[in-house]
Coordinates of C-alpha atoms and ligand atoms in Angstrom, one line a residue:
M1 CA -11.2 -4.2 15.2
P2 CA -13.1 -6.0 12.4
L3 CA -11.2 -9.3 11.4
T4 CA -8.9 -7.4 8.5
P5 CA -11.0 -8.8 5.7
L6 CA -13.4 -7.4 6.7
H7 CA -12.1 -4.0 5.9
Y8 CA -12.0 -5.0 2.1
P9 CA -15.5 -3.4 1.4
V10 CA -14.6 0.3 2.4
A11 CA -11.3 -0.5 0.0
Y12 CA -13.8 -1.3 -3.0
G13 CA -16.3 1.5 -2.2
L14 CA -13.8 3.7 -2.6
H15 CA -12.8 2.5 -5.9
R16 CA -16.3 2.5 -7.0
L17 CA -16.8 6.1 -6.0
Q18 CA -13.5 7.3 -7.2
G19 CA -12.5 4.8 -10.6
R20 CA -9.3 6.5 -11.1
L21 CA -7.7 5.3 -7.8
P22 CA -6.1 1.8 -8.5
L23 CA -7.7 -1.3 -6.1
P24 CA -4.6 -2.9 -5.3
G25 CA -3.3 0.5 -3.7
L26 CA -6.7 0.8 -1.7
I27 CA -6.6 -2.7 -0.3
V28 CA -3.4 -3.0 0.7
G29 CA -3.3 0.0 2.1
S30 CA -6.7 -1.1 3.7
F31 CA -5.0 -4.2 5.3
I32 CA -1.6 -2.6 6.2
P33 CA -2.3 -1.5 10.0
D34 CA -3.5 -4.3 11.6
I35 CA 0.0 -6.2 10.7
E36 CA 1.0 -4.7 14.0
V37 CA -1.4 -6.5 15.6
P38 CA 0.1 -10.2 15.8
I39 CA 3.5 -8.6 16.4
L40 CA 2.7 -6.2 19.4
W41 CA 1.2 -9.4 21.0
V42 CA 4.2 -11.2 20.4
F43 CA 6.2 -8.4 22.2
D44 CA 3.7 -7.7 24.8
R45 CA 5.4 -4.9 26.9
G46 CA 2.4 -3.5 27.8
V47 CA 1.6 -1.9 24.7
P48 CA -1.8 -1.6 22.9
D49 CA -2.1 -4.3 20.3
H50 CA -2.8 -1.0 18.0
L51 CA -0.4 1.7 18.2
I52 CA 2.7 2.8 15.6
L53 CA 0.7 2.4 12.4
H54 CA -2.9 3.4 13.8
S55 CA -1.4 6.7 14.5
L56 CA -1.5 9.1 11.6
L57 CA 2.3 9.7 12.1
G58 CA 3.2 5.7 11.6
L59 CA 0.3 5.8 8.3
L60 CA 1.5 8.8 6.7
T61 CA 5.6 7.8 7.1
L62 CA 6.1 3.4 7.4
G63 CA 2.5 2.7 6.4
M64 CA 3.0 4.8 3.5
L65 CA 6.4 2.8 2.6
L66 CA 4.9 -0.7 3.2
S67 CA 1.6 0.1 1.6
V68 CA 3.7 1.1 -1.5
L69 CA 6.4 -1.8 -1.7
I70 CA 4.1 -4.4 -1.2
T71 CA 1.3 -2.9 -3.3
H72 CA 4.4 -2.6 -6.6
Y73 CA 6.5 -5.7 -5.5
L74 CA 4.1 -8.4 -4.3
Y75 CA 0.9 -7.7 -5.0
P76 CA 1.2 -8.7 -8.6
P77 CA 3.1 -11.6 -8.5
L78 CA 1.0 -13.0 -6.0
V79 CA -2.6 -12.1 -7.2
A80 CA -1.4 -13.0 -10.5
N81 CA -0.2 -16.4 -9.2
I82 CA -2.6 -17.0 -6.3
F83 CA -6.2 -16.2 -8.3
R84 CA -5.2 -16.2 -11.6
V85 CA -5.5 -12.8 -12.4
E86 CA -4.2 -11.1 -16.0
R87 CA -0.3 -9.7 -14.8
L88 CA -0.4 -7.3 -17.4
G89 CA -3.3 -5.1 -15.7
L90 CA -1.9 -5.5 -12.4
N91 CA 1.4 -4.5 -13.3
K92 CA -0.9 -1.2 -14.5
A93 CA -3.0 -1.1 -11.9
C94 CA 0.4 -1.3 -9.6
S95 CA 2.7 0.8 -11.1
L96 CA 5.0 3.4 -9.0
G97 CA 3.3 7.1 -9.4
T98 CA 0.4 9.5 -8.3
A99 CA -2.1 6.9 -8.9
L100 CA -0.6 4.3 -6.5
Y101 CA 0.8 7.1 -3.9
L102 CA -2.9 8.5 -3.3
S103 CA -4.8 5.0 -3.2
C104 CA -2.2 3.2 -1.0
L105 CA -2.8 6.6 1.5
V106 CA -6.6 6.9 0.9
G107 CA -6.6 3.0 2.1
L108 CA -4.7 3.6 5.2
L109 CA -6.8 6.7 6.3
G110 CA -10.2 4.5 5.0
H111 CA -8.4 1.6 7.8
L112 CA -8.3 4.2 10.2
A113 CA -11.6 5.9 9.6
L114 CA -13.6 2.8 10.3
D115 CA -11.6 1.6 13.2
L116 CA -11.8 4.7 14.9
P117 CA -15.7 5.0 16.1
M118 CA -15.9 1.2 17.7
H119 CA -12.5 1.3 19.7
W120 CA -12.2 1.7 23.3
F121 CA -8.3 3.3 22.2
N122 CA -7.4 5.0 20.0
P123 CA -3.4 5.9 19.2
V124 CA -4.9 8.2 15.8
L125 CA -2.6 10.6 17.6
W126 CA -0.2 8.7 18.8
P127 CA 2.8 9.9 20.8
W128 CA 1.2 13.3 21.8
I129 CA -2.5 12.2 23.1
D130 CA -2.6 8.8 25.1
P131 CA -4.7 6.7 23.1
Y132 CA -6.8 6.0 25.6
T133 CA -8.4 9.0 25.9
I134 CA -9.7 8.4 22.7
V135 CA -12.8 6.9 22.7
G136 CA -14.5 5.4 19.7
I137 CA -18.2 7.1 19.4
L138 CA -19.8 3.7 18.9
V139 CA -18.0 2.3 22.0
L140 CA -19.6 5.4 23.9
L141 CA -23.0 4.8 22.5
L142 CA -23.1 0.9 23.2
A143 CA -21.2 1.0 26.5
P144 CA -24.3 0.3 29.0
E145 CA -23.5 1.8 32.5
G146 CA -20.1 3.1 30.3
D147 CA -18.4 -0.5 30.3
L148 CA -15.9 0.4 27.8
Q149 CA -15.4 -3.2 27.2
A150 CA -18.5 -4.5 26.4
G151 CA -19.3 -1.4 24.6
F152 CA -16.7 -2.3 22.5
A153 CA -17.9 -5.8 22.1
L154 CA -21.2 -4.6 20.8
A155 CA -19.8 -1.9 18.3
N156 CA -17.4 -4.4 17.0
S157 CA -20.0 -7.1 16.2
L158 CA -21.6 -4.6 14.7
V159 CA -19.2 -3.2 12.4
S160 CA -18.1 -6.5 11.3
S161 CA -21.9 -7.6 10.9
V162 CA -22.5 -4.4 8.4
M163 CA -18.4 -5.2 6.4
L164 CA -19.7 -9.1 6.2
V165 CA -22.8 -8.0 4.5
A166 CA -20.9 -5.7 2.6
L167 CA -18.3 -8.1 1.5
L168 CA -20.8 -10.9 0.4
G169 CA -22.6 -8.6 -1.3
I170 CA -19.6 -7.0 -3.0
A171 CA -18.5 -10.9 -3.9
W172 CA -22.3 -11.3 -5.4
K173 CA -22.0 -8.5 -7.7
C174 CA -18.7 -9.4 -8.9
R175 CA -19.1 -13.5 -9.1
H176 CA -18.7 -13.7 -12.5
S177 CA -15.0 -12.4 -13.2
L178 CA -14.5 -12.8 -8.9
W179 CA -11.1 -12.3 -8.8
T180 CA -10.0 -9.9 -11.2
N181 CA -12.8 -7.4 -10.4
M182 CA -12.8 -8.1 -6.5
L183 CA -9.1 -7.8 -6.3
L184 CA -7.8 -5.4 -9.9
G185 CA -11.1 -3.6 -10.2
E186 CA -13.9 -4.1 -12.5
S187 CA -13.9 -3.3 -16.1
S188 CA -16.5 -0.6 -15.8
A189 CA -13.9 1.1 -13.6
S190 CA -11.0 0.7 -16.5
S191 CA -12.4 3.2 -18.4
N192 CA -11.3 5.8 -16.0
E193 CA -7.7 6.6 -16.5
P194 CA -5.7 6.6 -14.0
I195 CA -4.3 9.5 -12.1
Q196 CA -1.0 10.3 -13.9
Ligands
ZN1 ZN1 -7.3 -2.1 12.7

């Protein structure tokens, strides 16, 4: 996987494409699947470190539940207190409703879409299809002589580099009001009313 914060450009890009989807839900949704990685490391019982939250089944149930709860209850106070982003705007962007549910869902799916091509196993259809039978297209293209681990390392480096450049570009673009623009959404997008 790219480091979890490197999923941010996908969330930001989706918000720019569809400004009526609040950025906080997209960000939280795009980060949530990776919270299972350290947990699965701790409970290492021979299962892959990407499993439940990287499957469509887990994503549409537990992933959605966690994303909505965290975006609604934790995101506004944390971002307001740590990054000094205006609380009223956060509360509005994180209020429960269709816009929040959709933004969390799109953020979660965006996470899977970025992970899928660059992993040598994908639990996207777990528990019905063995994750090790779904190999990312980038891994296959970059695997020297079929060495999937080496292909993954190359695919990971490539995707992470592209995402890092995108993240720095976004930060530069948002520099005049960095945290508000990056964590709440740019004022230009707020002219669009959120989906009710
Ligand atoms: Zn992931």
